[in-house]
PDB file of C-alpha atoms in Angstrom:
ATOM      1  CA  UNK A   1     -39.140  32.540 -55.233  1.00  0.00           C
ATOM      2  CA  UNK A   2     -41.048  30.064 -53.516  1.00  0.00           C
ATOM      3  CA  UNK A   3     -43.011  26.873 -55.070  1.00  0.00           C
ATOM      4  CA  UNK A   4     -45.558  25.313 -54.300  1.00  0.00           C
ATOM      5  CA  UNK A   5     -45.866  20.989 -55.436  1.00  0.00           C
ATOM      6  CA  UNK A   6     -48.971  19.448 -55.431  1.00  0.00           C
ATOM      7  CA  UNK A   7     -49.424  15.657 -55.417  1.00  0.00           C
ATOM      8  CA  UNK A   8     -50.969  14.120 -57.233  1.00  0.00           C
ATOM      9  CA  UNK A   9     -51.345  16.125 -60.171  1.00  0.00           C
ATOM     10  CA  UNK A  10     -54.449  14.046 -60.731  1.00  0.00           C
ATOM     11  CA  UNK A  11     -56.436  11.147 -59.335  1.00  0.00           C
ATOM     12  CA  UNK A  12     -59.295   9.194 -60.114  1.00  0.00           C
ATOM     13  CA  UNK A  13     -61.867   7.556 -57.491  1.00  0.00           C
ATOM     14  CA  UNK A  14     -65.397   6.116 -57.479  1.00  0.00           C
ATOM     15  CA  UNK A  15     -68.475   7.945 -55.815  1.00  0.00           C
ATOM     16  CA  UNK A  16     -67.779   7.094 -52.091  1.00  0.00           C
ATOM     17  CA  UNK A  17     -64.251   6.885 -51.478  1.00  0.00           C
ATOM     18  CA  UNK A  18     -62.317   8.967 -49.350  1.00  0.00           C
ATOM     19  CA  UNK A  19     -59.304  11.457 -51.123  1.00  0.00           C
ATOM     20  CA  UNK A  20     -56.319  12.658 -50.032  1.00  0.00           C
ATOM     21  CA  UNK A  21     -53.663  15.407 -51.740  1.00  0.00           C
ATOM     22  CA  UNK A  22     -50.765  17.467 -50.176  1.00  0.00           C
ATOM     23  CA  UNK A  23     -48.376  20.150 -51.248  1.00  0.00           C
ATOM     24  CA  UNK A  24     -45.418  20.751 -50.177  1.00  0.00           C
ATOM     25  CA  UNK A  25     -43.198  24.135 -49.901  1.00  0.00           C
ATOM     26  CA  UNK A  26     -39.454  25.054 -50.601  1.00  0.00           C
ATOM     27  CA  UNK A  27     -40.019  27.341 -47.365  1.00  0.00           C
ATOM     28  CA  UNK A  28     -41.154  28.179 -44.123  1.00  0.00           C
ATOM     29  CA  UNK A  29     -44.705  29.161 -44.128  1.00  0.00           C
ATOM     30  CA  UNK A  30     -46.931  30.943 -41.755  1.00  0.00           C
ATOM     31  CA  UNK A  31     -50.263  30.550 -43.354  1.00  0.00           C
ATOM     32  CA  UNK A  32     -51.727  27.812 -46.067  1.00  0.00           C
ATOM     33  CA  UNK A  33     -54.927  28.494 -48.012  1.00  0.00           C
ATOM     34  CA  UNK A  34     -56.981  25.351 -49.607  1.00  0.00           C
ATOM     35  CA  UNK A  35     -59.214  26.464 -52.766  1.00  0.00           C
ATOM     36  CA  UNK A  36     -61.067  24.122 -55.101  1.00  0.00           C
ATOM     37  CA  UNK A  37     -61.801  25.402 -58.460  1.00  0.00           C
ATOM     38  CA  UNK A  38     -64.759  24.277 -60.988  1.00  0.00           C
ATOM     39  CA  UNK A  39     -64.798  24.506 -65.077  1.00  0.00           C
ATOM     40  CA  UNK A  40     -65.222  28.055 -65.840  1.00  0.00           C
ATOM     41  CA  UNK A  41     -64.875  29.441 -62.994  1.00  0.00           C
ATOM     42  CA  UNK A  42     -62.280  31.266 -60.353  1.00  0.00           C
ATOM     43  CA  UNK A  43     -61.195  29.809 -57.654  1.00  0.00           C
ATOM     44  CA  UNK A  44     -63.318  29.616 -53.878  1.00  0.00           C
ATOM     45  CA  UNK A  45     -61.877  29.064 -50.821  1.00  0.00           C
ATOM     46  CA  UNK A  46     -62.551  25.949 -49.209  1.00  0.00           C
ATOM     47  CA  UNK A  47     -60.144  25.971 -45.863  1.00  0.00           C
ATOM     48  CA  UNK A  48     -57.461  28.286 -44.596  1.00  0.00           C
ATOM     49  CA  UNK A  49     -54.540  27.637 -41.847  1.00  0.00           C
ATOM     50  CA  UNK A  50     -52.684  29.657 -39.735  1.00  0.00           C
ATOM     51  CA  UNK A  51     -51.069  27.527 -37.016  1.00  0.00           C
ATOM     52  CA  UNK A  52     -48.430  24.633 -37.148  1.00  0.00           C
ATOM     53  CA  UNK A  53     -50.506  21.203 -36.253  1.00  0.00           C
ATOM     54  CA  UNK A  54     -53.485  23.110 -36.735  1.00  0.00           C
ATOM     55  CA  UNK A  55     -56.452  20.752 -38.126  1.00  0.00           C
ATOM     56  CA  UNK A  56     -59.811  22.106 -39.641  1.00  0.00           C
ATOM     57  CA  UNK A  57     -62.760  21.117 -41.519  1.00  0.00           C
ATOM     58  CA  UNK A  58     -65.336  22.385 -43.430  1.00  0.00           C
ATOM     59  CA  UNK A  59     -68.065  19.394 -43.983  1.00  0.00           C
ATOM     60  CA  UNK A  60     -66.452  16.088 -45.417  1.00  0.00           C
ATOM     61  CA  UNK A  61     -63.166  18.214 -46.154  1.00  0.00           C
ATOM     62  CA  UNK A  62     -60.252  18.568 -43.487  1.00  0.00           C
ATOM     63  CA  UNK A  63     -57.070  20.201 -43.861  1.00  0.00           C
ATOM     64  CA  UNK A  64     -53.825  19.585 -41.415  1.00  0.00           C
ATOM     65  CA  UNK A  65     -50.986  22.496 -41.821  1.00  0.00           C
ATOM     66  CA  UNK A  66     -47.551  20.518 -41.349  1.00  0.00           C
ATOM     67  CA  UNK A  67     -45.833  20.732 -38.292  1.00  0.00           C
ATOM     68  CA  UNK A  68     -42.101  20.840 -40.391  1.00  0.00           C
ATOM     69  CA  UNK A  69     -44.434  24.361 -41.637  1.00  0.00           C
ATOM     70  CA  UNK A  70     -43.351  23.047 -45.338  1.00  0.00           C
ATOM     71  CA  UNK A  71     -46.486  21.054 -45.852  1.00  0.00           C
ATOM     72  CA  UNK A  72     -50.076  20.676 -45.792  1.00  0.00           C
ATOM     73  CA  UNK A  73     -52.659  18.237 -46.515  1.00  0.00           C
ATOM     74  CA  UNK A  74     -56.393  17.957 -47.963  1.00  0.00           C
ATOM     75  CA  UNK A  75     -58.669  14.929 -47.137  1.00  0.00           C
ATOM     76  CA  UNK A  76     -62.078  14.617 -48.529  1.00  0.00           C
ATOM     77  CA  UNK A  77     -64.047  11.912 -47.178  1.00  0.00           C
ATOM     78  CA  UNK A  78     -66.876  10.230 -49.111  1.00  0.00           C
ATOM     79  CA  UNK A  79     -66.947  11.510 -52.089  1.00  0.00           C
ATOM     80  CA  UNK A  80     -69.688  13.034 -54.018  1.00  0.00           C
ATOM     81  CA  UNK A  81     -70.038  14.156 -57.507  1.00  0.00           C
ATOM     82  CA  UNK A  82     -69.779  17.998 -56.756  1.00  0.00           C
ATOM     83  CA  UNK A  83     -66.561  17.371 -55.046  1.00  0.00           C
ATOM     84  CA  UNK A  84     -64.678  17.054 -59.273  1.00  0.00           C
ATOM     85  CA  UNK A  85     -62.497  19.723 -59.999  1.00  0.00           C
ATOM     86  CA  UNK A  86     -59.185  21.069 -59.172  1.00  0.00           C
ATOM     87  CA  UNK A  87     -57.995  21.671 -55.811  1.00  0.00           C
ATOM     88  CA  UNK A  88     -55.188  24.211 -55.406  1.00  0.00           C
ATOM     89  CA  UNK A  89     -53.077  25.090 -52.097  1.00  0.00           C
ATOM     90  CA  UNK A  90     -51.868  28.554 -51.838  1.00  0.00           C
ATOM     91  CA  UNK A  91     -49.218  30.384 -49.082  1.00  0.00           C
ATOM     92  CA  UNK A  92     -47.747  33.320 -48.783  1.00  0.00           C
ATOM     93  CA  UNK A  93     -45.116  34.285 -51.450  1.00  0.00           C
ATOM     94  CA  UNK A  94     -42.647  36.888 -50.883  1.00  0.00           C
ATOM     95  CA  UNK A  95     -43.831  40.250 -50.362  1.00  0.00           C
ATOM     96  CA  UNK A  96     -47.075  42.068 -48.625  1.00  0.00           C
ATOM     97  CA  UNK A  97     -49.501  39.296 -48.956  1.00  0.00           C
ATOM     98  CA  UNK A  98     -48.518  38.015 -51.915  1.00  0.00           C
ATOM     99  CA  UNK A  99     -50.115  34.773 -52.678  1.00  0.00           C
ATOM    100  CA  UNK A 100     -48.479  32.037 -54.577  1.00  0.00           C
ATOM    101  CA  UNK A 101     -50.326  28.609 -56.279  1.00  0.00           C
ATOM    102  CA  UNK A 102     -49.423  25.187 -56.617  1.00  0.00           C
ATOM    103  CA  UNK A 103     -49.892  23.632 -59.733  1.00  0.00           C
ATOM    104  CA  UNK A 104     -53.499  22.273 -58.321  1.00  0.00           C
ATOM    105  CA  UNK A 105     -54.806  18.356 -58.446  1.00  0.00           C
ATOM    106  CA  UNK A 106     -57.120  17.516 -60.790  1.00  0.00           C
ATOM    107  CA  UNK A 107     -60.185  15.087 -59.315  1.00  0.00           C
ATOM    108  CA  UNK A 108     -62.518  13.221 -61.429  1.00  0.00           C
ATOM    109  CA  UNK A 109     -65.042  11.111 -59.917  1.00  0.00           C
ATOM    110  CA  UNK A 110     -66.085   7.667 -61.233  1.00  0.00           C
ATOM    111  CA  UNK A 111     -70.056   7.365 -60.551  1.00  0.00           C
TER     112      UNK A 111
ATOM    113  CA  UNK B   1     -72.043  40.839 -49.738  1.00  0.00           C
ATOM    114  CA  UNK B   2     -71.590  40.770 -53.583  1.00  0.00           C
ATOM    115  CA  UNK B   3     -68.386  39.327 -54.947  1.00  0.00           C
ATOM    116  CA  UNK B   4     -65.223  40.035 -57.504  1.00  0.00           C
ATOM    117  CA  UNK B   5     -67.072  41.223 -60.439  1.00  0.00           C
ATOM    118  CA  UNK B   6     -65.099  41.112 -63.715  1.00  0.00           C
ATOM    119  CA  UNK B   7     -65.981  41.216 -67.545  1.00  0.00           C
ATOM    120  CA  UNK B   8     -65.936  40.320 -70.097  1.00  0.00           C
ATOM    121  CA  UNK B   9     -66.182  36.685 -69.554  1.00  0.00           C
ATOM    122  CA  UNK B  10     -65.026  35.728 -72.833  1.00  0.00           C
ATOM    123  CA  UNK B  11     -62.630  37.420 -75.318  1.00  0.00           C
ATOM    124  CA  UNK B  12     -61.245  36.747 -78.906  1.00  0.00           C
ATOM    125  CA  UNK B  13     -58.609  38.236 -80.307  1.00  0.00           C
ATOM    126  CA  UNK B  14     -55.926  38.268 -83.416  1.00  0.00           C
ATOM    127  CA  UNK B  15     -52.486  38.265 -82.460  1.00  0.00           C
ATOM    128  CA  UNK B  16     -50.856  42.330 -82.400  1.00  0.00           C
ATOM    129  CA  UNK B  17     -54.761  43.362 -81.231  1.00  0.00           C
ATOM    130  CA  UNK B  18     -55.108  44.853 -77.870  1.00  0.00           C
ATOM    131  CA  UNK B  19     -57.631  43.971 -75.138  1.00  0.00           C
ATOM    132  CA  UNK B  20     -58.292  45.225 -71.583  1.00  0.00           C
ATOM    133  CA  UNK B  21     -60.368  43.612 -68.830  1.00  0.00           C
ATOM    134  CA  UNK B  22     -62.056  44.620 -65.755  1.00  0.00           C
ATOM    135  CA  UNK B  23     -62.516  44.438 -62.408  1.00  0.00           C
ATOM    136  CA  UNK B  24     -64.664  45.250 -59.572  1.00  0.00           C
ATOM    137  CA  UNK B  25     -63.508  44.006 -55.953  1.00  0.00           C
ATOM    138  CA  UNK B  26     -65.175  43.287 -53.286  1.00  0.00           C
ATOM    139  CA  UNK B  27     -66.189  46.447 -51.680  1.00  0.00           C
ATOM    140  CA  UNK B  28     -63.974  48.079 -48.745  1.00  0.00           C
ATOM    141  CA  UNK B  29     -60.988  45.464 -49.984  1.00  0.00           C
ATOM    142  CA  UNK B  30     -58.067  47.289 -50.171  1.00  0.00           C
ATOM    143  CA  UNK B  31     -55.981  44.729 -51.855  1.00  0.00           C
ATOM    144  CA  UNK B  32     -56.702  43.637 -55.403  1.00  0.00           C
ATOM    145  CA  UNK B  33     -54.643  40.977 -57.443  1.00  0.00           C
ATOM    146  CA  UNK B  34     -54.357  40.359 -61.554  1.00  0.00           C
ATOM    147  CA  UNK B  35     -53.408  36.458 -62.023  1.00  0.00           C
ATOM    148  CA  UNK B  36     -52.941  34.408 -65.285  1.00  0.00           C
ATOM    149  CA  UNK B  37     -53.996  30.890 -64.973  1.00  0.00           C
ATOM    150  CA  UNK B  38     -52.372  29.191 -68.533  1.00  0.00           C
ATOM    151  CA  UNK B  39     -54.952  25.906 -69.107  1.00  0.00           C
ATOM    152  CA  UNK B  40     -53.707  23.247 -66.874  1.00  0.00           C
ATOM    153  CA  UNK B  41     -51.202  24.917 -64.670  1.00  0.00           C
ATOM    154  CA  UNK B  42     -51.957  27.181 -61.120  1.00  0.00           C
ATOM    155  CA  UNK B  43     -52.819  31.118 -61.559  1.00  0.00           C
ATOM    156  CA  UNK B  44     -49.298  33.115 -61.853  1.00  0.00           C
ATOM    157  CA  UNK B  45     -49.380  36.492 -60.213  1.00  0.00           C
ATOM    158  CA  UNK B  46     -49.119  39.452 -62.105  1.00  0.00           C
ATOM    159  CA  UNK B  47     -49.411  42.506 -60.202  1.00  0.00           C
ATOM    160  CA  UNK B  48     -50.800  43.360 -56.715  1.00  0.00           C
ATOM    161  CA  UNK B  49     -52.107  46.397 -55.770  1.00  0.00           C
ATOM    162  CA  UNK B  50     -52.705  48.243 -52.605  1.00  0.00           C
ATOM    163  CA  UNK B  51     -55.534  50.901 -52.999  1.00  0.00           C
ATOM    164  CA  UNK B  52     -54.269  52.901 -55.746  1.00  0.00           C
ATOM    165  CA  UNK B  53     -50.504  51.854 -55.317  1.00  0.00           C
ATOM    166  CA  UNK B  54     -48.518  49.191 -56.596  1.00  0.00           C
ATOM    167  CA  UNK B  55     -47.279  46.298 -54.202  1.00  0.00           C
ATOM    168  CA  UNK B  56     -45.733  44.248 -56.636  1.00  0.00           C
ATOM    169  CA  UNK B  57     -45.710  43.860 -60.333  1.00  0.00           C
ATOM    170  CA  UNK B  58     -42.244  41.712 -60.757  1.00  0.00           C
ATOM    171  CA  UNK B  59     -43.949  39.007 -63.113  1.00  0.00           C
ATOM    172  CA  UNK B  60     -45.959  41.438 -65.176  1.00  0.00           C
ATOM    173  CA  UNK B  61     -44.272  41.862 -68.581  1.00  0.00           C
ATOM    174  CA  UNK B  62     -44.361  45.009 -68.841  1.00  0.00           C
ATOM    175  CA  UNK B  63     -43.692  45.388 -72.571  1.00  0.00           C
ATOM    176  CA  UNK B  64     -46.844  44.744 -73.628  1.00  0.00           C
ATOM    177  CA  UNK B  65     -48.979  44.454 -69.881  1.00  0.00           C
ATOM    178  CA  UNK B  66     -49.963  47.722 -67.959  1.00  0.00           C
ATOM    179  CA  UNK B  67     -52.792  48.102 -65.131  1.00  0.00           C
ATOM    180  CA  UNK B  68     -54.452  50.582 -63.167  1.00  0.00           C
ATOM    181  CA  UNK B  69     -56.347  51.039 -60.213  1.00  0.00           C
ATOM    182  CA  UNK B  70     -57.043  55.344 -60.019  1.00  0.00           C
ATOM    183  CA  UNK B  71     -59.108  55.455 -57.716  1.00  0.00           C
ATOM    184  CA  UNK B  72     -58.249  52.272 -55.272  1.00  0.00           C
ATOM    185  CA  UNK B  73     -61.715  50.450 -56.040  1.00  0.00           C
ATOM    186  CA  UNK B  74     -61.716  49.542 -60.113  1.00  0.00           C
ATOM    187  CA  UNK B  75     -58.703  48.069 -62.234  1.00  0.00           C
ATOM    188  CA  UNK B  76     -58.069  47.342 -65.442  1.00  0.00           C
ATOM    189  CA  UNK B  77     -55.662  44.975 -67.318  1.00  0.00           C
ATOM    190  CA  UNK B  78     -54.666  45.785 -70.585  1.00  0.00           C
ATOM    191  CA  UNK B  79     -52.239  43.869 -73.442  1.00  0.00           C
ATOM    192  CA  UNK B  80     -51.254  45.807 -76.309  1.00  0.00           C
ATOM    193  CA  UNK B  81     -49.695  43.982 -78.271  1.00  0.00           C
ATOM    194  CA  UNK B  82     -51.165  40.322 -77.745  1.00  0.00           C
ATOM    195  CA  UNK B  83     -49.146  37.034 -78.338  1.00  0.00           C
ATOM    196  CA  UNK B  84     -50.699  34.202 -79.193  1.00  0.00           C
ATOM    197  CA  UNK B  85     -48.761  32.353 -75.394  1.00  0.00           C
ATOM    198  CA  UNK B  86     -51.338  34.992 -73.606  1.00  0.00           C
ATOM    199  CA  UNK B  87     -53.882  33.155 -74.787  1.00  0.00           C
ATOM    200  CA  UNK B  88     -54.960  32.312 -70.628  1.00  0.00           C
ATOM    201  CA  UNK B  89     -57.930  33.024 -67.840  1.00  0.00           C
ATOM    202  CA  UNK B  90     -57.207  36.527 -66.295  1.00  0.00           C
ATOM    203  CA  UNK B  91     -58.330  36.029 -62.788  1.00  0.00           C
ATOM    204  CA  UNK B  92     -59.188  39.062 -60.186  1.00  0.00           C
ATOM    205  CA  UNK B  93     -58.947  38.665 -56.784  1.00  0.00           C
ATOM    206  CA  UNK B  94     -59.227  40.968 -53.505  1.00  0.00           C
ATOM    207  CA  UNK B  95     -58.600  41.016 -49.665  1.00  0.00           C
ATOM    208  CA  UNK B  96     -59.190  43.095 -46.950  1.00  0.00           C
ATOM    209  CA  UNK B  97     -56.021  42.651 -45.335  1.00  0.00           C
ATOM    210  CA  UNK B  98     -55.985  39.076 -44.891  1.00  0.00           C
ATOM    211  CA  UNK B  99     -54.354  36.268 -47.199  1.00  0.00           C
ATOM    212  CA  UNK B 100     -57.474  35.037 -47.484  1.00  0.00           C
ATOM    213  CA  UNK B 101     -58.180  36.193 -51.287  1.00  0.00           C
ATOM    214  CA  UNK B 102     -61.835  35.864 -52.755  1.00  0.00           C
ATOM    215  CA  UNK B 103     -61.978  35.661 -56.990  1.00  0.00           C
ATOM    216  CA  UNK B 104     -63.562  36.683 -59.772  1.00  0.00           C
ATOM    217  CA  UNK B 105     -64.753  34.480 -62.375  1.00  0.00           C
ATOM    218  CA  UNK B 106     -62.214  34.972 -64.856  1.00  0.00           C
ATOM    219  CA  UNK B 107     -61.907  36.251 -68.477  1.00  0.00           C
ATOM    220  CA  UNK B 108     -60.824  33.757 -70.669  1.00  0.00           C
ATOM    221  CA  UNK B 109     -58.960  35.226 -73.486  1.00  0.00           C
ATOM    222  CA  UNK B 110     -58.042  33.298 -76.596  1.00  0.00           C
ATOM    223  CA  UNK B 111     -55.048  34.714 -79.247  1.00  0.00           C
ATOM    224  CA  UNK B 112     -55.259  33.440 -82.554  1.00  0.00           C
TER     225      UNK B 112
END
């Protein structure tokens, strides 16, 4: 079935600096989903792409969908406390909507 | 618009116990997904369903995993007998249609 790489698997910045993760696919896809999850909690959906090339943000984050449609790519700029935790991309697996996860990047935030 | 509702939060049980969780979608979402999420590594689908049918249930293990959804709104999981490797966050998740999948906030179960 299909997989889903993150990198990195972790990283760790000070308050203020701008962050940047991708994951990549062993196929085509046709739609990637961005979702940031906290400590005890599920995972919320932070950006979602449909379009090769497409580029979209939702406040300091912004997420490109590869044009090769194998790859996408999370930037946070400036970051703040809140923004800790573990990111996860997500795409379609195969099936009727089936949705499969990378293995997530972990973020932890210097003050 | 209220969101996934599941419970319990937290459960603890001895290995060869059984345990079943719950789950509320979002309301009018047709699709509604089980995950496990093992500590450290991304959620792992188990079974999807579509109202009251079954989409796709190819990673559930089905010796000792079953789930329901009767009536296309509620589901339960349920382990009979647990192993200690279940030990995991059961996540619930639904859609209306879209890939876009909203969560629950989990019921982390511990096997000892």
């Amino acid at each position: 079935g299909q997989q889903l790489n993150q990198s990195p698997q972790s990283m760790f910045i000070q308050e203020g600096e701008d962050v940047s993760m991708n994951c990549t696919s062993s196929s085509i896809f046709n739609t990637w989903l961005w979702y940031k999850q906290d400590p005890g909690e599920g995972p919320v959906l932070l950006i979602a792409l449909y379009k090769a090339g497409e580029l979209t943000s939702n406040g300091r984050l912004t997420a490109q969908f590869g044009i090769t449609r194998k790859d996408s790519f999370l930037n946070i700029s400036a970051s703040i406390p809140s923004d800790v935790g573990i990111y996860f991309c997500a795409g379609p697996g195969q099936g009727a909507q089936k949705l499969v996860f990378g293995q997530g990047t972990r973020l932890t935030i210097n003050p | 618009e209220a969101g996934v509702a599941q419970s319990p939060r937290y459960k603890i049980i001895e290995k060869r116990q059984s345990v079943a969780f719950w789950c509320n979608p979002i309301s009018g979402h047709a699709t509604l997904y089980w995950y496990q999420q093992i500590l450290g590594q991304g959620p792992k689908l188990l079974i999807q369903f579509q109202n009251n049918g079954v989409v796709d249930d190819s990673q559930l293990p089905k010796d000792r995993f079953s789930a329901e959804r009767l009536k296309g709104v509620d589901s339960t999981l349920k382990i009979q007998p647990a192993k200690l490797e279940d030990s995991a966050v059961y996540l619930c998740a639904s859609t209306d249609g879209r890939f876009e999948a909203f969560f629950g906030q989990g019921t982390r179960l511990t096997v000892v």
